[in-house]
Amino acid sequence: MLRVFLTHTPEMREGYYPPRAEAALREVAEVVLHTGTTPLSGAALAEAASGCHCIVADRSTPGLPATFAAAPDLLAFLRVAVDISTIDVAAASAAGVLVTQATPGFTASVAELAIGMMVDLARGVSASSTAYHSGVLPAVRMGMQLEGKTLGLIGWGRIARRIAPIATAMGMRVVVHDPYAPVEGAESVTRDALLAASDVVMPLAVSTPETRHLMNAEAFARMRRGALLINLSRGELVDEAALEAALESGHLRGAAMDVGSAPDQRPNPRLAARPDVVATPHVGGLTPEAAEHQAMDTVRQVGLLARGEMPDGAVNAEAATRFAAWARAR
């Protein structure tokens, strides 16, 4: 039987690897739990997972060269998420370790939060609530009606395709820019045209070196005065200093973020504390349905590995020499 190390701390398991998933994992493998309170990395992760064939890693646990080099029994490093940007796939491949990612189960969850943040910013819901909670009568301010406004989606992945029809049903015009994917069901425009036309901009591109600081000072300058920025994708997409400057000058009316440069991709506390910012601590995918989907997907993958089969979530199957040798020797 495969031996699996589950990296989630007890607190993380409560939200991201629920009991049903852990029980299912125990049906296909021997499971070793991380009992500490902080995420592991590098050689410390390898030591904790000593003797284990698989590491099932939460999003706070990176896959570093030091781990792969110090874990001779490790066959596979499975991420309980779609994003694998903190896994050094080249180092894993050089060591013969398989890397896998989970299928997305958070599309509806993140899309719903995006719509909620858009309404919140447009109508000042959080600002009013904060004032009331502080025992202060909130100022009465004019809100932004979203019907008739333009939503700009940068990226045409699953989340954007979920958000678009909701916004359309609200009476919004939806424009999309994605140079890599055909846009169907929405109006495809250039990046500059999107920035100039949109009352609300949502960067939903994947995080790559090319998309780092996609939303920078130049991009904010091209946006309409009084527009809103909402980021639920990755913190690296936004130049936070440039965003702060755009908010400080009043060029942007407000921003909402579920991600940022703080640990675990959480929003930057300095930005999150601003009265013109709505922030949540990287919880876009934190619903029971979304969390269980991705946890159960890793259970499925471990089950396939236990049978000597390559899971469809593999990202470096050809380099997984350790697993191939283990499967032949079964």
Short mmCIF file of C-alpha atoms in Angstrom, two decimals:
data_model
loop_
_atom_site.label_atom_id
_atom_site.label_comp_id
_atom_site.label_asym_id
_atom_site.label_seq_id
_atom_site.Cartn_x
_atom_site.Cartn_y
_atom_site.Cartn_z
CA MET A 1 0.00 0.00 0.00
CA LEU A 2 1.18 3.50 -0.76
CA ARG A 3 2.19 5.64 2.19
CA VAL A 4 1.00 9.24 1.92
CA PHE A 5 1.99 12.35 3.88
CA LEU A 6 -0.82 14.93 4.14
CA THR A 7 0.80 18.34 4.65
CA HIS A 8 -2.24 20.23 5.95
CA THR A 9 -1.99 21.48 9.51
CA PRO A 10 -4.94 20.50 11.74
CA GLU A 11 -6.42 23.97 11.15
CA MET A 12 -5.99 23.68 7.38
CA ARG A 13 -7.54 20.21 7.33
CA GLU A 14 -10.73 21.59 8.82
CA GLY A 15 -11.33 23.80 5.81
CA TYR A 16 -9.38 22.24 2.96
CA TYR A 17 -9.23 18.48 3.55
CA PRO A 18 -12.51 17.59 5.26
CA PRO A 19 -13.11 14.34 7.19
CA ARG A 20 -14.87 12.58 4.31
CA ALA A 21 -11.87 13.14 2.06
CA GLU A 22 -9.39 12.04 4.73
CA ALA A 23 -11.42 8.87 5.36
CA ALA A 24 -11.51 8.16 1.62
CA LEU A 25 -7.75 8.69 1.39
CA ARG A 26 -7.22 6.13 4.16
CA GLU A 27 -9.13 3.59 2.09
CA VAL A 28 -6.53 3.73 -0.70
CA ALA A 29 -3.33 4.50 1.22
CA GLU A 30 -1.64 4.57 4.59
CA VAL A 31 -1.89 8.20 5.73
CA VAL A 32 0.59 10.16 7.83
CA LEU A 33 -0.69 13.51 9.11
CA HIS A 34 1.20 16.73 9.70
CA THR A 35 0.45 17.54 13.32
CA GLY A 36 2.39 20.82 13.55
CA THR A 37 0.84 24.25 13.39
CA THR A 38 2.96 25.76 10.63
CA PRO A 39 3.49 24.73 6.99
CA LEU A 40 6.54 22.66 6.13
CA SER A 41 9.00 23.15 3.29
CA GLY A 42 12.39 22.07 2.01
CA ALA A 43 14.32 19.46 3.95
CA ALA A 44 11.92 19.73 6.90
CA LEU A 45 9.10 18.55 4.66
CA ALA A 46 11.21 15.65 3.41
CA GLU A 47 12.03 14.66 6.98
CA ALA A 48 8.37 14.76 8.04
CA ALA A 49 7.45 12.68 4.99
CA SER A 50 10.30 10.20 5.44
CA GLY A 51 9.33 6.79 4.09
CA CYS A 52 6.25 8.15 2.30
CA HIS A 53 5.63 7.52 -1.39
CA CYS A 54 3.40 10.56 -1.92
CA ILE A 55 3.10 14.04 -0.52
CA VAL A 56 -0.40 15.50 -0.77
CA ALA A 57 0.32 19.20 -0.41
CA ASP A 58 -1.86 22.12 0.55
CA ARG A 59 -1.36 25.48 -1.18
CA SER A 60 0.93 26.78 1.60
CA THR A 61 3.42 23.95 1.16
CA PRO A 62 5.89 24.53 -1.69
CA GLY A 63 7.58 21.83 -3.71
CA LEU A 64 11.24 22.82 -3.47
CA PRO A 65 14.40 21.15 -4.83
CA ALA A 66 15.56 20.48 -1.26
CA THR A 67 12.48 18.34 -0.63
CA PHE A 68 12.87 16.23 -3.76
CA ALA A 69 16.60 15.76 -3.15
CA ALA A 70 16.12 14.64 0.47
CA ALA A 71 13.17 12.27 -0.09
CA PRO A 72 14.46 9.15 -1.88
CA ASP A 73 11.20 7.23 -1.42
CA LEU A 74 9.03 10.00 -2.85
CA LEU A 75 7.19 9.02 -6.03
CA ALA A 76 4.71 11.87 -6.38
CA PHE A 77 3.97 15.37 -5.14
CA LEU A 78 0.22 16.05 -5.42
CA ARG A 79 -1.13 19.59 -5.04
CA VAL A 80 -4.66 19.95 -3.66
CA ALA A 81 -5.25 22.89 -5.98
CA VAL A 82 -5.01 23.90 -9.61
CA ASP A 83 -2.18 26.37 -9.02
CA ILE A 84 1.26 24.76 -8.95
CA SER A 85 3.31 27.95 -9.19
CA THR A 86 5.09 27.17 -5.89
CA ILE A 87 6.21 23.73 -7.10
CA ASP A 88 9.57 23.55 -8.84
CA VAL A 89 8.43 21.15 -11.55
CA ALA A 90 11.87 21.15 -13.20
CA ALA A 91 13.51 20.08 -9.94
CA ALA A 92 10.87 17.41 -9.40
CA SER A 93 11.39 16.12 -12.93
CA ALA A 94 15.16 16.05 -12.49
CA ALA A 95 14.64 13.90 -9.38
CA GLY A 96 12.14 11.66 -11.20
CA VAL A 97 9.22 12.78 -8.99
CA LEU A 98 5.74 13.06 -10.47
CA VAL A 99 3.83 16.33 -9.94
CA THR A 100 0.05 16.49 -10.19
CA GLN A 101 -2.59 19.18 -9.82
CA ALA A 102 -6.25 18.90 -8.88
CA THR A 103 -9.11 19.70 -11.19
CA PRO A 104 -10.88 23.00 -10.43
CA GLY A 105 -13.89 22.72 -8.18
CA PHE A 106 -14.01 26.35 -7.10
CA THR A 107 -15.45 27.99 -10.21
CA ALA A 108 -18.91 28.73 -8.80
CA SER A 109 -17.53 29.69 -5.40
CA VAL A 110 -15.03 32.24 -6.73
CA ALA A 111 -17.49 33.64 -9.29
CA GLU A 112 -20.09 34.23 -6.59
CA LEU A 113 -17.55 36.07 -4.42
CA ALA A 114 -16.54 38.19 -7.42
CA ILE A 115 -20.14 39.27 -7.99
CA GLY A 116 -20.55 39.97 -4.28
CA MET A 117 -17.42 42.10 -4.19
CA MET A 118 -18.56 44.04 -7.24
CA VAL A 119 -21.90 44.85 -5.63
CA ASP A 120 -20.17 45.67 -2.34
CA LEU A 121 -17.80 48.17 -3.95
CA ALA A 122 -20.52 49.70 -6.10
CA ARG A 123 -22.84 50.30 -3.12
CA GLY A 124 -20.43 50.69 -0.19
CA VAL A 125 -21.85 47.75 1.77
CA SER A 126 -18.70 46.98 3.77
CA ALA A 127 -17.97 50.64 4.47
CA SER A 128 -21.45 51.20 5.89
CA SER A 129 -21.36 47.99 7.90
CA THR A 130 -17.94 48.85 9.34
CA ALA A 131 -19.21 52.23 10.48
CA TYR A 132 -22.29 50.72 12.11
CA HIS A 133 -20.18 48.05 13.82
CA SER A 134 -17.99 50.83 15.21
CA GLY A 135 -21.00 52.64 16.63
CA VAL A 136 -20.79 55.40 14.02
CA LEU A 137 -23.57 56.47 11.69
CA PRO A 138 -22.22 55.92 8.16
CA ALA A 139 -22.18 58.75 5.66
CA VAL A 140 -24.89 58.54 3.02
CA ARG A 141 -23.13 58.32 -0.33
CA MET A 142 -24.33 57.90 -3.88
CA GLY A 143 -23.80 54.37 -5.16
CA MET A 144 -22.98 53.01 -8.60
CA GLN A 145 -25.78 51.20 -10.43
CA LEU A 146 -24.27 48.22 -12.24
CA GLU A 147 -26.99 47.86 -14.84
CA GLY A 148 -25.76 49.59 -17.96
CA LYS A 149 -22.12 49.52 -16.84
CA THR A 150 -19.30 47.60 -18.51
CA LEU A 151 -17.44 44.69 -16.91
CA GLY A 152 -14.01 43.91 -18.32
CA LEU A 153 -12.68 40.38 -17.84
CA ILE A 154 -8.98 39.83 -18.55
CA GLY A 155 -8.75 36.11 -19.21
CA TRP A 156 -11.43 33.75 -20.49
CA GLY A 157 -11.06 30.74 -18.23
CA ARG A 158 -13.67 28.87 -16.22
CA ILE A 159 -14.27 31.64 -13.71
CA ALA A 160 -14.63 34.36 -16.34
CA ARG A 161 -17.04 32.19 -18.30
CA ARG A 162 -19.11 31.73 -15.13
CA ILE A 163 -19.11 35.43 -14.23
CA ALA A 164 -19.99 36.71 -17.71
CA PRO A 165 -23.59 35.40 -17.93
CA ILE A 166 -24.33 36.53 -14.36
CA ALA A 167 -23.16 40.05 -15.16
CA THR A 168 -25.12 39.98 -18.42
CA ALA A 169 -28.25 38.98 -16.52
CA MET A 170 -27.66 42.03 -14.31
CA GLY A 171 -27.81 44.23 -17.39
CA MET A 172 -24.07 44.78 -17.73
CA ARG A 173 -22.08 44.83 -20.94
CA VAL A 174 -19.26 42.28 -20.75
CA VAL A 175 -16.01 42.71 -22.68
CA VAL A 176 -13.18 40.19 -22.62
CA HIS A 177 -9.50 40.20 -23.49
CA ASP A 178 -7.65 36.92 -23.84
CA PRO A 179 -4.97 36.56 -26.53
CA TYR A 180 -4.75 32.79 -25.99
CA ALA A 181 -8.36 31.57 -25.89
CA PRO A 182 -11.28 32.08 -28.29
CA VAL A 183 -13.98 34.16 -26.65
CA GLU A 184 -17.52 32.89 -27.15
CA GLY A 185 -20.61 34.37 -25.59
CA ALA A 186 -19.02 37.74 -24.87
CA GLU A 187 -17.44 40.64 -26.76
CA SER A 188 -13.72 40.17 -27.46
CA VAL A 189 -11.65 43.36 -27.38
CA THR A 190 -8.04 44.45 -27.11
CA ARG A 191 -6.54 45.03 -23.69
CA ASP A 192 -6.39 48.78 -24.17
CA ALA A 193 -10.00 48.89 -25.37
CA LEU A 194 -11.09 46.88 -22.33
CA LEU A 195 -9.31 49.17 -19.90
CA ALA A 196 -10.75 52.29 -21.53
CA ALA A 197 -14.32 50.99 -21.69
CA SER A 198 -14.74 49.17 -18.38
CA ASP A 199 -16.34 50.47 -15.21
CA VAL A 200 -15.21 47.30 -13.44
CA VAL A 201 -12.04 45.37 -14.33
CA MET A 202 -11.39 41.81 -13.16
CA PRO A 203 -7.96 40.34 -14.01
CA LEU A 204 -8.55 36.58 -14.21
CA ALA A 205 -5.45 35.55 -16.13
CA VAL A 206 -3.19 32.74 -14.98
CA SER A 207 -0.05 33.70 -13.10
CA THR A 208 3.01 33.53 -15.37
CA PRO A 209 6.14 35.66 -15.75
CA GLU A 210 4.35 37.41 -18.63
CA THR A 211 1.30 38.32 -16.51
CA ARG A 212 3.23 39.56 -13.48
CA HIS A 213 2.02 43.11 -12.72
CA LEU A 214 -0.40 42.92 -15.61
CA MET A 215 -2.28 45.63 -13.74
CA ASN A 216 0.40 48.30 -13.33
CA ALA A 217 0.59 52.10 -13.34
CA GLU A 218 0.17 52.21 -17.11
CA ALA A 219 -2.89 49.97 -16.98
CA PHE A 220 -4.50 51.97 -14.17
CA ALA A 221 -3.90 55.19 -16.09
CA ARG A 222 -5.79 53.74 -19.05
CA MET A 223 -8.80 52.82 -16.89
CA ARG A 224 -11.77 55.14 -16.52
CA ARG A 225 -11.65 57.56 -13.65
CA GLY A 226 -13.90 56.16 -10.95
CA ALA A 227 -13.58 52.56 -12.15
CA LEU A 228 -13.28 49.54 -9.84
CA LEU A 229 -10.63 46.80 -9.75
CA ILE A 230 -11.45 43.32 -8.44
CA ASN A 231 -8.74 40.67 -8.11
CA LEU A 232 -9.60 37.11 -7.12
CA SER A 233 -6.99 35.41 -9.31
CA ARG A 234 -3.38 35.77 -8.12
CA GLY A 235 -1.65 38.53 -6.20
CA GLU A 236 1.20 38.76 -8.72
CA LEU A 237 -1.16 40.11 -11.38
CA VAL A 238 -1.37 43.48 -9.61
CA ASP A 239 1.39 45.99 -8.91
CA GLU A 240 0.28 46.89 -5.39
CA ALA A 241 2.28 50.13 -5.19
CA ALA A 242 0.69 51.31 -8.43
CA LEU A 243 -2.76 50.28 -7.19
CA GLU A 244 -2.28 52.20 -3.95
CA ALA A 245 -1.23 55.27 -5.93
CA ALA A 246 -4.29 55.00 -8.21
CA LEU A 247 -6.57 54.76 -5.18
CA GLU A 248 -4.81 57.56 -3.33
CA SER A 249 -5.16 59.90 -6.31
CA GLY A 250 -8.85 59.09 -6.63
CA HIS A 251 -8.40 57.80 -10.16
CA LEU A 252 -9.89 54.48 -9.06
CA ARG A 253 -13.05 54.54 -6.96
CA GLY A 254 -12.15 51.36 -5.11
CA ALA A 255 -10.67 47.90 -5.23
CA ALA A 256 -11.57 44.45 -3.93
CA MET A 257 -9.16 41.60 -3.46
CA ASP A 258 -9.13 38.04 -2.22
CA VAL A 259 -5.42 37.63 -3.01
CA GLY A 260 -2.23 39.61 -2.65
CA SER A 261 1.41 39.63 -1.61
CA ALA A 262 0.96 38.50 2.00
CA PRO A 263 1.70 34.88 3.00
CA ASP A 264 -0.62 32.26 1.50
CA GLN A 265 -1.48 34.72 -1.28
CA ARG A 266 -3.57 36.79 1.11
CA PRO A 267 -4.16 40.51 0.57
CA ASN A 268 -1.50 42.98 1.62
CA PRO A 269 -2.67 44.23 5.06
CA ARG A 270 -1.66 47.81 4.20
CA LEU A 271 -3.95 47.83 1.17
CA ALA A 272 -6.69 45.85 2.87
CA ALA A 273 -6.92 48.43 5.65
CA ARG A 274 -7.89 51.22 3.25
CA PRO A 275 -11.51 52.41 3.45
CA ASP A 276 -11.80 52.17 -0.34
CA VAL A 277 -10.76 48.51 -0.37
CA VAL A 278 -12.83 45.38 0.29
CA ALA A 279 -10.66 42.40 1.17
CA THR A 280 -11.09 38.76 2.11
CA PRO A 281 -8.26 36.40 3.22
CA HIS A 282 -7.96 34.18 0.13
CA VAL A 283 -11.26 32.41 0.71
CA GLY A 284 -12.66 32.46 -2.82
CA GLY A 285 -12.59 28.68 -2.97
CA LEU A 286 -13.38 28.11 0.70
CA THR A 287 -16.80 26.53 0.57
CA PRO A 288 -17.51 22.93 1.56
CA GLU A 289 -18.33 22.03 -2.04
CA ALA A 290 -15.18 23.55 -3.51
CA ALA A 291 -12.80 22.26 -0.85
CA GLU A 292 -14.17 18.74 -0.92
CA HIS A 293 -14.02 18.59 -4.72
CA GLN A 294 -10.27 19.20 -4.83
CA ALA A 295 -9.52 17.02 -1.82
CA MET A 296 -11.48 14.14 -3.32
CA ASP A 297 -9.67 14.65 -6.61
CA THR A 298 -6.36 13.92 -4.88
CA VAL A 299 -7.93 10.82 -3.32
CA ARG A 300 -8.83 9.68 -6.84
CA GLN A 301 -5.28 10.37 -8.01
CA VAL A 302 -3.70 8.46 -5.13
CA GLY A 303 -6.03 5.55 -5.88
CA LEU A 304 -4.81 5.48 -9.48
CA LEU A 305 -1.18 5.66 -8.40
CA ALA A 306 -1.75 2.78 -5.99
CA ARG A 307 -2.88 0.69 -8.95
CA GLY A 308 0.20 1.67 -10.94
CA GLU A 309 -1.77 4.01 -13.22
CA MET A 310 -0.83 7.55 -14.21
CA PRO A 311 -3.47 10.09 -13.07
CA ASP A 312 -4.81 12.60 -15.56
CA GLY A 313 -3.69 15.46 -13.33
CA ALA A 314 -0.03 14.68 -14.03
CA VAL A 315 2.00 17.63 -15.32
CA ASN A 316 5.34 15.84 -15.89
CA ALA A 317 4.36 12.24 -16.58
CA GLU A 318 7.30 11.58 -18.92
CA ALA A 319 9.79 12.56 -16.21
CA ALA A 320 8.21 10.46 -13.43
CA THR A 321 10.89 7.76 -13.51
CA ARG A 322 10.55 6.84 -9.83
CA PHE A 323 6.86 6.06 -10.20
CA ALA A 324 7.45 4.17 -13.45
CA ALA A 325 10.06 1.94 -11.77
CA TRP A 326 7.81 1.40 -8.74
CA ALA A 327 4.84 0.50 -10.93
CA ARG A 328 6.92 -2.05 -12.90
CA ALA A 329 8.15 -3.65 -9.68
CA ARG A 330 4.69 -4.04 -8.12
#
